mmCIF file with all atom_site columns, C-alpha atoms in Angstrom:
data_model
loop_
_atom_site.group_PDB
_atom_site.id
_atom_site.type_symbol
_atom_site.label_atom_id
_atom_site.label_alt_id
_atom_site.label_comp_id
_atom_site.label_asym_id
_atom_site.label_entity_id
_atom_site.label_seq_id
_atom_site.pdbx_PDB_ins_code
_atom_site.Cartn_x
_atom_site.Cartn_y
_atom_site.Cartn_z
_atom_site.occupancy
_atom_site.B_iso_or_equiv
_atom_site.pdbx_formal_charge
_atom_site.auth_seq_id
_atom_site.auth_comp_id
_atom_site.auth_asym_id
_atom_site.auth_atom_id
_atom_site.pdbx_PDB_model_num
ATOM 1   C CA . VAL A 1 1   ? 231.637 -35.815 82.809 1.00 40.00 ? 1   VAL A CA 1
ATOM 2   C CA . ALA A 1 2   ? 230.265 -38.506 80.535 1.00 46.00 ? 2   ALA A CA 1
ATOM 3   C CA . ASP A 1 3   ? 229.944 -42.071 81.829 1.00 54.00 ? 3   ASP A CA 1
ATOM 4   C CA . LEU A 1 4   ? 232.434 -44.013 79.716 1.00 59.00 ? 4   LEU A CA 1
ATOM 5   C CA . SER A 1 5   ? 231.528 -47.419 81.163 1.00 60.00 ? 5   SER A CA 1
ATOM 6   C CA . GLY A 1 6   ? 231.009 -50.282 78.758 1.00 63.00 ? 6   GLY A CA 1
ATOM 7   C CA . ALA A 1 7   ? 231.011 -48.473 75.401 1.00 76.00 ? 7   ALA A CA 1
ATOM 8   C CA . THR A 1 8   ? 233.978 -48.304 73.036 1.00 88.00 ? 8   THR A CA 1
ATOM 9   C CA . PHE A 1 9   ? 235.548 -44.889 72.561 1.00 91.00 ? 9   PHE A CA 1
ATOM 10  C CA . SER A 1 10  ? 238.578 -43.550 70.741 1.00 94.00 ? 10  SER A CA 1
ATOM 11  C CA . LEU A 1 11  ? 241.396 -41.282 71.858 1.00 96.00 ? 11  LEU A CA 1
ATOM 12  C CA . ALA A 1 12  ? 243.386 -39.385 69.241 1.00 96.00 ? 12  ALA A CA 1
ATOM 13  C CA . PHE A 1 13  ? 246.322 -37.082 69.974 1.00 96.00 ? 13  PHE A CA 1
ATOM 14  C CA . GLU A 1 14  ? 248.622 -34.722 68.120 1.00 95.00 ? 14  GLU A CA 1
ATOM 15  C CA . ASP A 1 15  ? 251.952 -35.024 69.937 1.00 95.00 ? 15  ASP A CA 1
ATOM 16  C CA . THR A 1 16  ? 253.549 -31.693 68.997 1.00 95.00 ? 16  THR A CA 1
ATOM 17  C CA . TRP A 1 17  ? 252.030 -29.651 71.866 1.00 97.00 ? 17  TRP A CA 1
ATOM 18  C CA . PRO A 1 18  ? 252.621 -26.813 72.604 1.00 97.00 ? 18  PRO A CA 1
ATOM 19  C CA . ASN A 1 19  ? 253.134 -26.383 68.844 1.00 96.00 ? 19  ASN A CA 1
ATOM 20  C CA . LYS A 1 20  ? 250.379 -27.189 66.382 1.00 92.00 ? 20  LYS A CA 1
ATOM 21  C CA . GLY A 1 21  ? 252.421 -29.440 64.097 1.00 88.00 ? 21  GLY A CA 1
ATOM 22  C CA . ASP A 1 22  ? 250.872 -31.069 61.038 1.00 91.00 ? 22  ASP A CA 1
ATOM 23  C CA . TYR A 1 23  ? 247.591 -31.527 62.938 1.00 92.00 ? 23  TYR A CA 1
ATOM 24  C CA . ASP A 1 24  ? 246.807 -34.916 61.438 1.00 91.00 ? 24  ASP A CA 1
ATOM 25  C CA . PHE A 1 25  ? 245.682 -36.491 64.748 1.00 92.00 ? 25  PHE A CA 1
ATOM 26  C CA . ASN A 1 26  ? 247.284 -39.836 64.022 1.00 91.00 ? 26  ASN A CA 1
ATOM 27  C CA . ASP A 1 27  ? 250.338 -39.601 66.294 1.00 91.00 ? 27  ASP A CA 1
ATOM 28  C CA . PHE A 1 28  ? 248.561 -41.739 68.891 1.00 92.00 ? 28  PHE A CA 1
ATOM 29  C CA . VAL A 1 29  ? 245.142 -43.272 68.292 1.00 92.00 ? 29  VAL A CA 1
ATOM 30  C CA . SER A 1 30  ? 243.617 -45.887 70.568 1.00 93.00 ? 30  SER A CA 1
ATOM 31  C CA . ALA A 1 31  ? 240.234 -47.491 71.075 1.00 92.00 ? 31  ALA A CA 1
ATOM 32  C CA . PHE A 1 32  ? 239.365 -48.105 74.711 1.00 93.00 ? 32  PHE A CA 1
ATOM 33  C CA . THR A 1 33  ? 236.585 -49.150 77.029 1.00 92.00 ? 33  THR A CA 1
ATOM 34  C CA . LEU A 1 34  ? 236.156 -48.972 80.806 1.00 91.00 ? 34  LEU A CA 1
ATOM 35  C CA . VAL A 1 35  ? 234.661 -51.848 82.798 1.00 91.00 ? 35  VAL A CA 1
ATOM 36  C CA . LYS A 1 36  ? 233.840 -51.470 86.502 1.00 92.00 ? 36  LYS A CA 1
ATOM 37  C CA . THR A 1 37  ? 233.369 -54.466 88.790 1.00 93.00 ? 37  THR A CA 1
ATOM 38  C CA . VAL A 1 38  ? 230.703 -53.689 91.384 1.00 92.00 ? 38  VAL A CA 1
ATOM 39  C CA . ASN A 1 39  ? 230.062 -55.542 94.656 1.00 94.00 ? 39  ASN A CA 1
ATOM 40  C CA . ARG A 1 40  ? 226.696 -56.377 96.220 1.00 94.00 ? 40  ARG A CA 1
ATOM 41  C CA . ASN A 1 41  ? 226.573 -52.938 97.820 1.00 94.00 ? 41  ASN A CA 1
ATOM 42  C CA . GLY A 1 42  ? 226.926 -51.165 94.514 1.00 92.00 ? 42  GLY A CA 1
ATOM 43  C CA . LEU A 1 43  ? 230.520 -50.091 95.186 1.00 94.00 ? 43  LEU A CA 1
ATOM 44  C CA . VAL A 1 44  ? 233.278 -50.392 92.603 1.00 94.00 ? 44  VAL A CA 1
ATOM 45  C CA . LYS A 1 45  ? 235.914 -52.992 93.512 1.00 96.00 ? 45  LYS A CA 1
ATOM 46  C CA . ASP A 1 46  ? 238.132 -52.579 90.478 1.00 95.00 ? 46  ASP A CA 1
ATOM 47  C CA . LEU A 1 47  ? 238.434 -50.709 87.217 1.00 95.00 ? 47  LEU A CA 1
ATOM 48  C CA . LYS A 1 48  ? 239.514 -52.360 83.973 1.00 95.00 ? 48  LYS A CA 1
ATOM 49  C CA . VAL A 1 49  ? 240.817 -50.203 81.113 1.00 95.00 ? 49  VAL A CA 1
ATOM 50  C CA . ALA A 1 50  ? 240.863 -52.229 77.895 1.00 94.00 ? 50  ALA A CA 1
ATOM 51  C CA . TYR A 1 51  ? 242.708 -50.543 75.036 1.00 94.00 ? 51  TYR A CA 1
ATOM 52  C CA . LYS A 1 52  ? 243.787 -51.252 71.467 1.00 91.00 ? 52  LYS A CA 1
ATOM 53  C CA . VAL A 1 53  ? 246.321 -49.083 69.642 1.00 90.00 ? 53  VAL A CA 1
ATOM 54  C CA . LEU A 1 54  ? 244.915 -48.127 66.236 1.00 87.00 ? 54  LEU A CA 1
ATOM 55  C CA . ALA A 1 55  ? 247.697 -45.905 64.879 1.00 86.00 ? 55  ALA A CA 1
ATOM 56  C CA . ARG A 1 56  ? 251.065 -44.436 65.681 1.00 85.00 ? 56  ARG A CA 1
ATOM 57  C CA . GLY A 1 57  ? 251.913 -41.780 63.108 1.00 84.00 ? 57  GLY A CA 1
ATOM 58  C CA . ALA A 1 58  ? 254.855 -40.422 65.064 1.00 84.00 ? 58  ALA A CA 1
ATOM 59  C CA . ALA A 1 59  ? 258.599 -40.840 65.305 1.00 83.00 ? 59  ALA A CA 1
ATOM 60  C CA . TYR A 1 60  ? 258.429 -40.275 69.069 1.00 90.00 ? 60  TYR A CA 1
ATOM 61  C CA . ASP A 1 61  ? 258.345 -43.201 71.480 1.00 90.00 ? 61  ASP A CA 1
ATOM 62  C CA . ASN A 1 62  ? 255.229 -41.955 73.240 1.00 94.00 ? 62  ASN A CA 1
ATOM 63  C CA . GLY A 1 63  ? 253.595 -43.370 76.330 1.00 97.00 ? 63  GLY A CA 1
ATOM 64  C CA . PHE A 1 64  ? 250.017 -43.421 77.568 1.00 97.00 ? 64  PHE A CA 1
ATOM 65  C CA . GLY A 1 65  ? 248.587 -42.851 81.035 1.00 97.00 ? 65  GLY A CA 1
ATOM 66  C CA . PHE A 1 66  ? 245.514 -41.699 82.919 1.00 96.00 ? 66  PHE A CA 1
ATOM 67  C CA . GLU A 1 67  ? 244.486 -40.140 86.214 1.00 95.00 ? 67  GLU A CA 1
ATOM 68  C CA . ILE A 1 68  ? 241.341 -40.753 88.239 1.00 93.00 ? 68  ILE A CA 1
ATOM 69  C CA . ASP A 1 69  ? 239.937 -38.576 90.987 1.00 91.00 ? 69  ASP A CA 1
ATOM 70  C CA . ILE A 1 70  ? 240.565 -40.788 93.995 1.00 93.00 ? 70  ILE A CA 1
ATOM 71  C CA . PRO A 1 71  ? 243.477 -40.827 96.469 1.00 94.00 ? 71  PRO A CA 1
ATOM 72  C CA . ARG A 1 72  ? 246.595 -42.712 95.434 1.00 95.00 ? 72  ARG A CA 1
ATOM 73  C CA . THR A 1 73  ? 246.573 -44.405 98.855 1.00 96.00 ? 73  THR A CA 1
ATOM 74  C CA . ASN A 1 74  ? 243.306 -46.195 98.007 1.00 96.00 ? 74  ASN A CA 1
ATOM 75  C CA . ILE A 1 75  ? 244.964 -48.226 95.253 1.00 97.00 ? 75  ILE A CA 1
ATOM 76  C CA . GLU A 1 76  ? 245.688 -51.800 96.289 1.00 98.00 ? 76  GLU A CA 1
ATOM 77  C CA . SER A 1 77  ? 247.269 -53.074 93.065 1.00 98.00 ? 77  SER A CA 1
ATOM 78  C CA . THR A 1 78  ? 247.644 -52.473 89.352 1.00 98.00 ? 78  THR A CA 1
ATOM 79  C CA . THR A 1 79  ? 248.193 -55.190 86.764 1.00 98.00 ? 79  THR A CA 1
ATOM 80  C CA . GLY A 1 80  ? 248.818 -55.033 83.028 1.00 97.00 ? 80  GLY A CA 1
ATOM 81  C CA . GLN A 1 81  ? 251.220 -52.075 82.909 1.00 97.00 ? 81  GLN A CA 1
ATOM 82  C CA . VAL A 1 82  ? 254.002 -52.162 80.303 1.00 96.00 ? 82  VAL A CA 1
ATOM 83  C CA . VAL A 1 83  ? 256.547 -49.830 81.905 1.00 97.00 ? 83  VAL A CA 1
ATOM 84  C CA . ASP A 1 84  ? 260.328 -49.886 81.738 1.00 96.00 ? 84  ASP A CA 1
ATOM 85  C CA . THR A 1 85  ? 262.161 -46.534 81.658 1.00 95.00 ? 85  THR A CA 1
ATOM 86  C CA . LEU A 1 86  ? 259.615 -44.804 83.914 1.00 97.00 ? 86  LEU A CA 1
ATOM 87  C CA . ALA A 1 87  ? 259.183 -47.712 86.333 1.00 97.00 ? 87  ALA A CA 1
ATOM 88  C CA . SER A 1 88  ? 260.951 -45.841 89.139 1.00 96.00 ? 88  SER A CA 1
ATOM 89  C CA . LEU A 1 89  ? 258.032 -43.369 89.232 1.00 97.00 ? 89  LEU A CA 1
ATOM 90  C CA . LEU A 1 90  ? 255.604 -46.097 90.300 1.00 98.00 ? 90  LEU A CA 1
ATOM 91  C CA . GLY A 1 91  ? 254.825 -47.310 93.793 1.00 97.00 ? 91  GLY A CA 1
ATOM 92  C CA . ALA A 1 92  ? 254.344 -50.939 94.739 1.00 97.00 ? 92  ALA A CA 1
ATOM 93  C CA . ASN A 1 93  ? 250.633 -50.519 94.007 1.00 98.00 ? 93  ASN A CA 1
ATOM 94  C CA . GLY A 1 94  ? 251.323 -49.326 90.443 1.00 98.00 ? 94  GLY A CA 1
ATOM 95  C CA . ALA A 1 95  ? 250.213 -45.715 90.983 1.00 98.00 ? 95  ALA A CA 1
ATOM 96  C CA . GLU A 1 96  ? 252.639 -42.855 90.429 1.00 98.00 ? 96  GLU A CA 1
ATOM 97  C CA . LEU A 1 97  ? 254.358 -41.928 93.669 1.00 97.00 ? 97  LEU A CA 1
ATOM 98  C CA . ALA A 1 98  ? 254.519 -38.170 93.145 1.00 94.00 ? 98  ALA A CA 1
ATOM 99  C CA . ASN A 1 99  ? 250.796 -37.602 92.619 1.00 92.00 ? 99  ASN A CA 1
ATOM 100 C CA . THR A 1 100 ? 248.206 -37.274 95.363 1.00 87.00 ? 100 THR A CA 1
ATOM 101 C CA . LYS A 1 101 ? 245.507 -38.410 92.963 1.00 93.00 ? 101 LYS A CA 1
ATOM 102 C CA . ALA A 1 102 ? 245.785 -41.896 91.512 1.00 95.00 ? 102 ALA A CA 1
ATOM 103 C CA . SER A 1 103 ? 247.607 -41.731 88.179 1.00 96.00 ? 103 SER A CA 1
ATOM 104 C CA . PHE A 1 104 ? 248.851 -44.676 86.142 1.00 98.00 ? 104 PHE A CA 1
ATOM 105 C CA . ILE A 1 105 ? 251.268 -45.177 83.278 1.00 98.00 ? 105 ILE A CA 1
ATOM 106 C CA . VAL A 1 106 ? 249.666 -47.773 81.009 1.00 98.00 ? 106 VAL A CA 1
ATOM 107 C CA . PHE A 1 107 ? 252.804 -48.023 78.872 1.00 97.00 ? 107 PHE A CA 1
ATOM 108 C CA . ASP A 1 108 ? 255.818 -45.747 78.604 1.00 97.00 ? 108 ASP A CA 1
ATOM 109 C CA . ASN A 1 109 ? 256.976 -46.669 75.085 1.00 94.00 ? 109 ASN A CA 1
ATOM 110 C CA . ILE A 1 110 ? 254.571 -47.465 72.273 1.00 90.00 ? 110 ILE A CA 1
ATOM 111 C CA . ASP A 1 111 ? 257.300 -49.553 70.624 1.00 86.00 ? 111 ASP A CA 1
ATOM 112 C CA . ASP A 1 112 ? 256.486 -52.188 73.247 1.00 88.00 ? 112 ASP A CA 1
ATOM 113 C CA . ILE A 1 113 ? 252.873 -52.264 72.017 1.00 83.00 ? 113 ILE A CA 1
ATOM 114 C CA . SER A 1 114 ? 253.061 -51.811 68.241 1.00 70.00 ? 114 SER A CA 1
ATOM 115 C CA . PHE A 1 115 ? 255.487 -51.283 65.384 1.00 59.00 ? 115 PHE A CA 1
ATOM 116 C CA . SER A 1 116 ? 255.756 -47.899 63.728 1.00 52.00 ? 116 SER A CA 1
ATOM 117 C CA . TRP A 1 117 ? 258.257 -48.128 60.893 1.00 49.00 ? 117 TRP A CA 1
ATOM 118 C CA . ASN A 1 118 ? 258.739 -50.364 57.898 1.00 47.00 ? 118 ASN A CA 1
ATOM 119 C CA . THR A 1 119 ? 262.138 -51.439 56.558 1.00 43.00 ? 119 THR A CA 1
ATOM 120 C CA . ASP A 1 120 ? 262.772 -48.317 54.478 1.00 41.00 ? 120 ASP A CA 1
ATOM 121 C CA . TRP A 1 121 ? 261.977 -45.980 57.397 1.00 37.00 ? 121 TRP A CA 1
ATOM 122 C CA . THR A 1 122 ? 258.773 -44.501 56.030 1.00 41.00 ? 122 THR A CA 1
ATOM 123 C CA . TYR A 1 123 ? 255.599 -44.069 58.006 1.00 47.00 ? 123 TYR A CA 1
ATOM 124 C CA . ILE A 1 124 ? 252.999 -46.800 58.057 1.00 46.00 ? 124 ILE A CA 1
ATOM 125 C CA . ASN A 1 125 ? 249.512 -45.635 58.969 1.00 52.00 ? 125 ASN A CA 1
ATOM 126 C CA . PRO A 1 126 ? 247.463 -47.526 59.992 1.00 51.00 ? 126 PRO A CA 1
ATOM 127 C CA . TYR A 1 127 ? 249.870 -50.029 61.510 1.00 51.00 ? 127 TYR A CA 1
ATOM 128 C CA . THR A 1 128 ? 249.862 -53.758 61.914 1.00 60.00 ? 128 THR A CA 1
ATOM 129 C CA . ASP A 1 129 ? 246.808 -54.834 63.856 1.00 71.00 ? 129 ASP A CA 1
ATOM 130 C CA . VAL A 1 130 ? 247.538 -55.354 67.547 1.00 77.00 ? 130 VAL A CA 1
ATOM 131 C CA . PRO A 1 131 ? 245.392 -57.155 70.141 1.00 84.00 ? 131 PRO A CA 1
ATOM 132 C CA . TRP A 1 132 ? 243.387 -55.596 72.937 1.00 91.00 ? 132 TRP A CA 1
ATOM 133 C CA . ASP A 1 133 ? 245.277 -55.225 76.222 1.00 93.00 ? 133 ASP A CA 1
ATOM 134 C CA . THR A 1 134 ? 243.861 -54.594 79.686 1.00 95.00 ? 134 THR A CA 1
ATOM 135 C CA . LEU A 1 135 ? 245.092 -52.694 82.710 1.00 97.00 ? 135 LEU A CA 1
ATOM 136 C CA . THR A 1 136 ? 243.288 -53.488 85.972 1.00 97.00 ? 136 THR A CA 1
ATOM 137 C CA . VAL A 1 137 ? 243.224 -51.244 89.043 1.00 97.00 ? 137 VAL A CA 1
ATOM 138 C CA . THR A 1 138 ? 241.996 -52.754 92.326 1.00 98.00 ? 138 THR A CA 1
ATOM 139 C CA . PHE A 1 139 ? 240.954 -50.468 95.171 1.00 97.00 ? 139 PHE A CA 1
ATOM 140 C CA . VAL A 1 140 ? 241.811 -50.969 98.844 1.00 97.00 ? 140 VAL A CA 1
ATOM 141 C CA . ASN A 1 141 ? 238.316 -49.858 99.810 1.00 97.00 ? 141 ASN A CA 1
ATOM 142 C CA . PRO A 1 142 ? 235.577 -50.124 97.181 1.00 96.00 ? 142 PRO A CA 1
ATOM 143 C CA . VAL A 1 143 ? 234.412 -46.700 96.058 1.00 92.00 ? 143 VAL A CA 1
ATOM 144 C CA . GLN A 1 144 ? 231.237 -45.065 94.912 1.00 87.00 ? 144 GLN A CA 1
ATOM 145 C CA . ASP A 1 145 ? 230.899 -45.146 91.157 1.00 85.00 ? 145 ASP A CA 1
ATOM 146 C CA . THR A 1 146 ? 230.972 -41.356 91.120 1.00 80.00 ? 146 THR A CA 1
ATOM 147 C CA . ALA A 1 147 ? 234.153 -41.304 93.224 1.00 75.00 ? 147 ALA A CA 1
ATOM 148 C CA . ILE A 1 148 ? 236.191 -42.585 90.297 1.00 79.00 ? 148 ILE A CA 1
ATOM 149 C CA . GLY A 1 149 ? 235.367 -39.178 88.894 1.00 69.00 ? 149 GLY A CA 1
ATOM 150 C CA . LEU A 1 150 ? 237.177 -37.710 85.971 1.00 79.00 ? 150 LEU A CA 1
ATOM 151 C CA . PHE A 1 151 ? 238.896 -40.277 83.763 1.00 90.00 ? 151 PHE A CA 1
ATOM 152 C CA . ASN A 1 152 ? 241.737 -38.122 82.528 1.00 94.00 ? 152 ASN A CA 1
ATOM 153 C CA . PRO A 1 153 ? 243.881 -39.765 79.819 1.00 96.00 ? 153 PRO A CA 1
ATOM 154 C CA . TYR A 1 154 ? 247.131 -38.312 78.576 1.00 98.00 ? 154 TYR A CA 1
ATOM 155 C CA . VAL A 1 155 ? 250.067 -38.972 76.265 1.00 98.00 ? 155 VAL A CA 1
ATOM 156 C CA . ILE A 1 156 ? 253.641 -38.868 77.587 1.00 98.00 ? 156 ILE A CA 1
ATOM 157 C CA . VAL A 1 157 ? 255.792 -37.507 74.760 1.00 97.00 ? 157 VAL A CA 1
ATOM 158 C CA . ASN A 1 158 ? 258.948 -39.437 73.894 1.00 96.00 ? 158 ASN A CA 1
ATOM 159 C CA . GLY A 1 159 ? 259.723 -40.630 77.423 1.00 96.00 ? 159 GLY A CA 1
ATOM 160 C CA . ASP A 1 160 ? 259.667 -37.128 78.937 1.00 97.00 ? 160 ASP A CA 1
ATOM 161 C CA . ARG A 1 161 ? 257.309 -37.597 81.908 1.00 97.00 ? 161 ARG A CA 1
ATOM 162 C CA . GLY A 1 162 ? 256.760 -33.860 82.286 1.00 97.00 ? 162 GLY A CA 1
ATOM 163 C CA . HIS A 1 163 ? 255.678 -33.487 78.661 1.00 98.00 ? 163 HIS A CA 1
ATOM 164 C CA . GLU A 1 164 ? 252.095 -34.681 78.929 1.00 98.00 ? 164 GLU A CA 1
ATOM 165 C CA . ILE A 1 165 ? 249.210 -33.882 76.580 1.00 98.00 ? 165 ILE A CA 1
ATOM 166 C CA . HIS A 1 166 ? 245.608 -34.052 77.745 1.00 98.00 ? 166 HIS A CA 1
ATOM 167 C CA . LEU A 1 167 ? 242.168 -33.618 76.248 1.00 97.00 ? 167 LEU A CA 1
ATOM 168 C CA . PRO A 1 168 ? 240.956 -30.007 75.977 1.00 96.00 ? 168 PRO A CA 1
ATOM 169 C CA . ASN A 1 169 ? 240.265 -28.433 79.385 1.00 95.00 ? 169 ASN A CA 1
ATOM 170 C CA . TYR A 1 170 ? 241.344 -31.558 81.236 1.00 96.00 ? 170 TYR A CA 1
ATOM 171 C CA . PRO A 1 171 ? 243.905 -30.540 83.869 1.00 95.00 ? 171 PRO A CA 1
ATOM 172 C CA . PRO A 1 172 ? 247.452 -31.869 83.821 1.00 97.00 ? 172 PRO A CA 1
ATOM 173 C CA . THR A 1 173 ? 248.808 -34.049 86.583 1.00 96.00 ? 173 THR A CA 1
ATOM 174 C CA . SER A 1 174 ? 251.138 -32.586 89.171 1.00 94.00 ? 174 SER A CA 1
ATOM 175 C CA . LEU A 1 175 ? 254.113 -33.984 87.203 1.00 94.00 ? 175 LEU A CA 1
ATOM 176 C CA . VAL A 1 176 ? 253.578 -31.765 84.144 1.00 96.00 ? 176 VAL A CA 1
ATOM 177 C CA . ASP A 1 177 ? 256.291 -29.363 82.969 1.00 95.00 ? 177 ASP A CA 1
ATOM 178 C CA . GLY A 1 178 ? 254.381 -26.113 83.435 1.00 94.00 ? 178 GLY A CA 1
ATOM 179 C CA . THR A 1 179 ? 256.859 -24.074 81.399 1.00 96.00 ? 179 THR A CA 1
ATOM 180 C CA . LYS A 1 180 ? 255.277 -25.401 78.209 1.00 95.00 ? 180 LYS A CA 1
ATOM 181 C CA . PHE A 1 181 ? 251.943 -23.682 78.851 1.00 97.00 ? 181 PHE A CA 1
ATOM 182 C CA . GLY A 1 182 ? 251.390 -20.427 77.012 1.00 96.00 ? 182 GLY A CA 1
ATOM 183 C CA . ILE A 1 183 ? 254.142 -20.901 74.452 1.00 96.00 ? 183 ILE A CA 1
ATOM 184 C CA . GLY A 1 184 ? 253.968 -21.959 70.812 1.00 96.00 ? 184 GLY A CA 1
ATOM 185 C CA . SER A 1 185 ? 250.320 -22.349 69.858 1.00 97.00 ? 185 SER A CA 1
ATOM 186 C CA . ASP A 1 186 ? 249.118 -23.106 73.393 1.00 97.00 ? 186 ASP A CA 1
ATOM 187 C CA . ALA A 1 187 ? 246.630 -20.647 74.934 1.00 97.00 ? 187 ALA A CA 1
ATOM 188 C CA . SER A 1 188 ? 246.056 -22.388 78.280 1.00 97.00 ? 188 SER A CA 1
ATOM 189 C CA . VAL A 1 189 ? 244.899 -20.214 81.211 1.00 96.00 ? 189 VAL A CA 1
ATOM 190 C CA . ALA A 1 190 ? 245.081 -22.350 84.337 1.00 94.00 ? 190 ALA A CA 1
ATOM 191 C CA . SER A 1 191 ? 243.224 -19.818 86.503 1.00 94.00 ? 191 SER A CA 1
ATOM 192 C CA . GLN A 1 192 ? 240.217 -20.163 84.176 1.00 95.00 ? 192 GLN A CA 1
ATOM 193 C CA . GLY A 1 193 ? 240.425 -23.940 83.816 1.00 94.00 ? 193 GLY A CA 1
ATOM 194 C CA . VAL A 1 194 ? 241.501 -23.608 80.178 1.00 96.00 ? 194 VAL A CA 1
ATOM 195 C CA . TYR A 1 195 ? 244.053 -26.233 79.141 1.00 97.00 ? 195 TYR A CA 1
ATOM 196 C CA . TYR A 1 196 ? 245.463 -27.687 75.940 1.00 98.00 ? 196 TYR A CA 1
ATOM 197 C CA . LEU A 1 197 ? 243.692 -25.364 73.503 1.00 96.00 ? 197 LEU A CA 1
ATOM 198 C CA . THR A 1 198 ? 244.873 -22.910 70.881 1.00 94.00 ? 198 THR A CA 1
ATOM 199 C CA . ASP A 1 199 ? 243.515 -19.364 70.890 1.00 91.00 ? 199 ASP A CA 1
ATOM 200 C CA . ASP A 1 200 ? 240.816 -20.488 68.417 1.00 90.00 ? 200 ASP A CA 1
ATOM 201 C CA . ASN A 1 201 ? 239.797 -23.480 70.566 1.00 92.00 ? 201 ASN A CA 1
ATOM 202 C CA . LYS A 1 202 ? 241.592 -26.173 68.601 1.00 94.00 ? 202 LYS A CA 1
ATOM 203 C CA . PRO A 1 203 ? 242.685 -29.107 70.803 1.00 96.00 ? 203 PRO A CA 1
ATOM 204 C CA . TRP A 1 204 ? 245.603 -31.516 70.778 1.00 97.00 ? 204 TRP A CA 1
ATOM 205 C CA . GLY A 1 205 ? 243.481 -34.438 71.945 1.00 96.00 ? 205 GLY A CA 1
ATOM 206 C CA . LEU A 1 206 ? 240.098 -35.889 71.031 1.00 95.00 ? 206 LEU A CA 1
ATOM 207 C CA . LEU A 1 207 ? 237.719 -38.251 72.843 1.00 93.00 ? 207 LEU A CA 1
ATOM 208 C CA . LEU A 1 208 ? 235.242 -39.739 70.375 1.00 91.00 ? 208 LEU A CA 1
ATOM 209 C CA . PRO A 1 209 ? 232.267 -42.107 70.883 1.00 89.00 ? 209 PRO A CA 1
ATOM 210 C CA . ILE A 1 210 ? 233.299 -44.158 67.832 1.00 86.00 ? 210 ILE A CA 1
ATOM 211 C CA . VAL A 1 211 ? 236.272 -46.105 66.520 1.00 86.00 ? 211 VAL A CA 1
ATOM 212 C CA . PHE A 1 212 ? 238.044 -43.169 64.881 1.00 87.00 ? 212 PHE A CA 1
ATOM 213 C CA . GLU A 1 213 ? 239.073 -43.242 61.225 1.00 86.00 ? 213 GLU A CA 1
ATOM 214 C CA . HIS A 1 214 ? 242.153 -41.049 61.514 1.00 86.00 ? 214 HIS A CA 1
ATOM 215 C CA . PRO A 1 215 ? 243.696 -38.933 58.748 1.00 87.00 ? 215 PRO A CA 1
ATOM 216 C CA . ILE A 1 216 ? 246.717 -40.256 56.879 1.00 83.00 ? 216 ILE A CA 1
ATOM 217 C CA . GLU A 1 217 ? 250.139 -38.801 57.612 1.00 82.00 ? 217 GLU A CA 1
ATOM 218 C CA . HIS A 1 218 ? 250.475 -35.012 57.155 1.00 86.00 ? 218 HIS A CA 1
ATOM 219 C CA . GLU A 1 219 ? 246.783 -34.519 56.279 1.00 88.00 ? 219 GLU A CA 1
ATOM 220 C CA . ASP A 1 220 ? 245.388 -31.767 58.503 1.00 91.00 ? 220 ASP A CA 1
ATOM 221 C CA . ILE A 1 221 ? 242.238 -33.007 60.219 1.00 92.00 ? 221 ILE A CA 1
ATOM 222 C CA . THR A 1 222 ? 240.403 -29.815 59.205 1.00 91.00 ? 222 THR A CA 1
ATOM 223 C CA . GLN A 1 223 ? 240.876 -30.827 55.559 1.00 91.00 ? 223 GLN A CA 1
ATOM 224 C CA . VAL A 1 224 ? 239.647 -34.380 56.170 1.00 91.00 ? 224 VAL A CA 1
ATOM 225 C CA . TYR A 1 225 ? 236.692 -33.730 58.485 1.00 91.00 ? 225 TYR A CA 1
ATOM 226 C CA . LEU A 1 226 ? 235.462 -30.519 56.932 1.00 92.00 ? 226 LEU A CA 1
ATOM 227 C CA . ASN A 1 227 ? 233.265 -29.419 59.847 1.00 90.00 ? 227 ASN A CA 1
ATOM 228 C CA . PHE A 1 228 ? 236.006 -29.916 62.438 1.00 88.00 ? 228 PHE A CA 1
ATOM 229 C CA . GLY A 1 229 ? 237.390 -26.391 62.247 1.00 86.00 ? 229 GLY A CA 1
ATOM 230 C CA . ALA A 1 230 ? 234.008 -24.712 62.697 1.00 90.00 ? 230 ALA A CA 1
ATOM 231 C CA . TRP A 1 231 ? 233.119 -27.093 65.528 1.00 87.00 ? 231 TRP A CA 1
ATOM 232 C CA . ALA A 1 232 ? 236.392 -26.374 67.337 1.00 85.00 ? 232 ALA A CA 1
ATOM 233 C CA . ASN A 1 233 ? 236.165 -22.609 66.800 1.00 83.00 ? 233 ASN A CA 1
ATOM 234 C CA . SER A 1 234 ? 232.686 -22.637 68.336 1.00 84.00 ? 234 SER A CA 1
ATOM 235 C CA . GLY A 1 235 ? 234.015 -24.263 71.499 1.00 77.00 ? 235 GLY A CA 1
ATOM 236 C CA . GLY A 1 236 ? 232.406 -27.582 70.576 1.00 75.00 ? 236 GLY A CA 1
#
């Protein structure tokens, strides 16, 4: 797993999983960076996730969350969440109650972060510039840097908590609706650790070490970034 600390990355998702959709990868696009506060013993006291929504090319009111590989019980507090309809899923410490691992809803409705439609109800992409926001997770007991483990971001589709979309081969949380695997274009095989890929290795989510210049609405990413298809088919 790559160390994401300090640098700015982009997340881009197609929100039609398990179907392929228009494959324009602009339904949810966000820049983000992770900042870890370390004590004198080299242990991580808190984790800051700074994010900036870059595009929302979707009619759905999608949410955004992430999971880290530490116990939910080692979360002291979470600040900066923008959660309304899914608030009942969160404990007093801000982590989701139903997961053993620590998982967090950053926001449950992108409408609370950015605007997606203009006055004549046509898509705007990219959207009005929005500021950076920060979610901060504080640990009960400081942890080894490696204990934070897999930073596993996901999109929650249109307020349906079970409909979550992850990066390729990143596992879902325990709250996922498992009936969606293996239908439509999805070729996930959980027993082999294969998740969120088509049968020709095309993903629904991308993690990129740049600020992503996303395709415009309804432009298939394989026709915009001409090497994308071959890269995906090769397994990256």
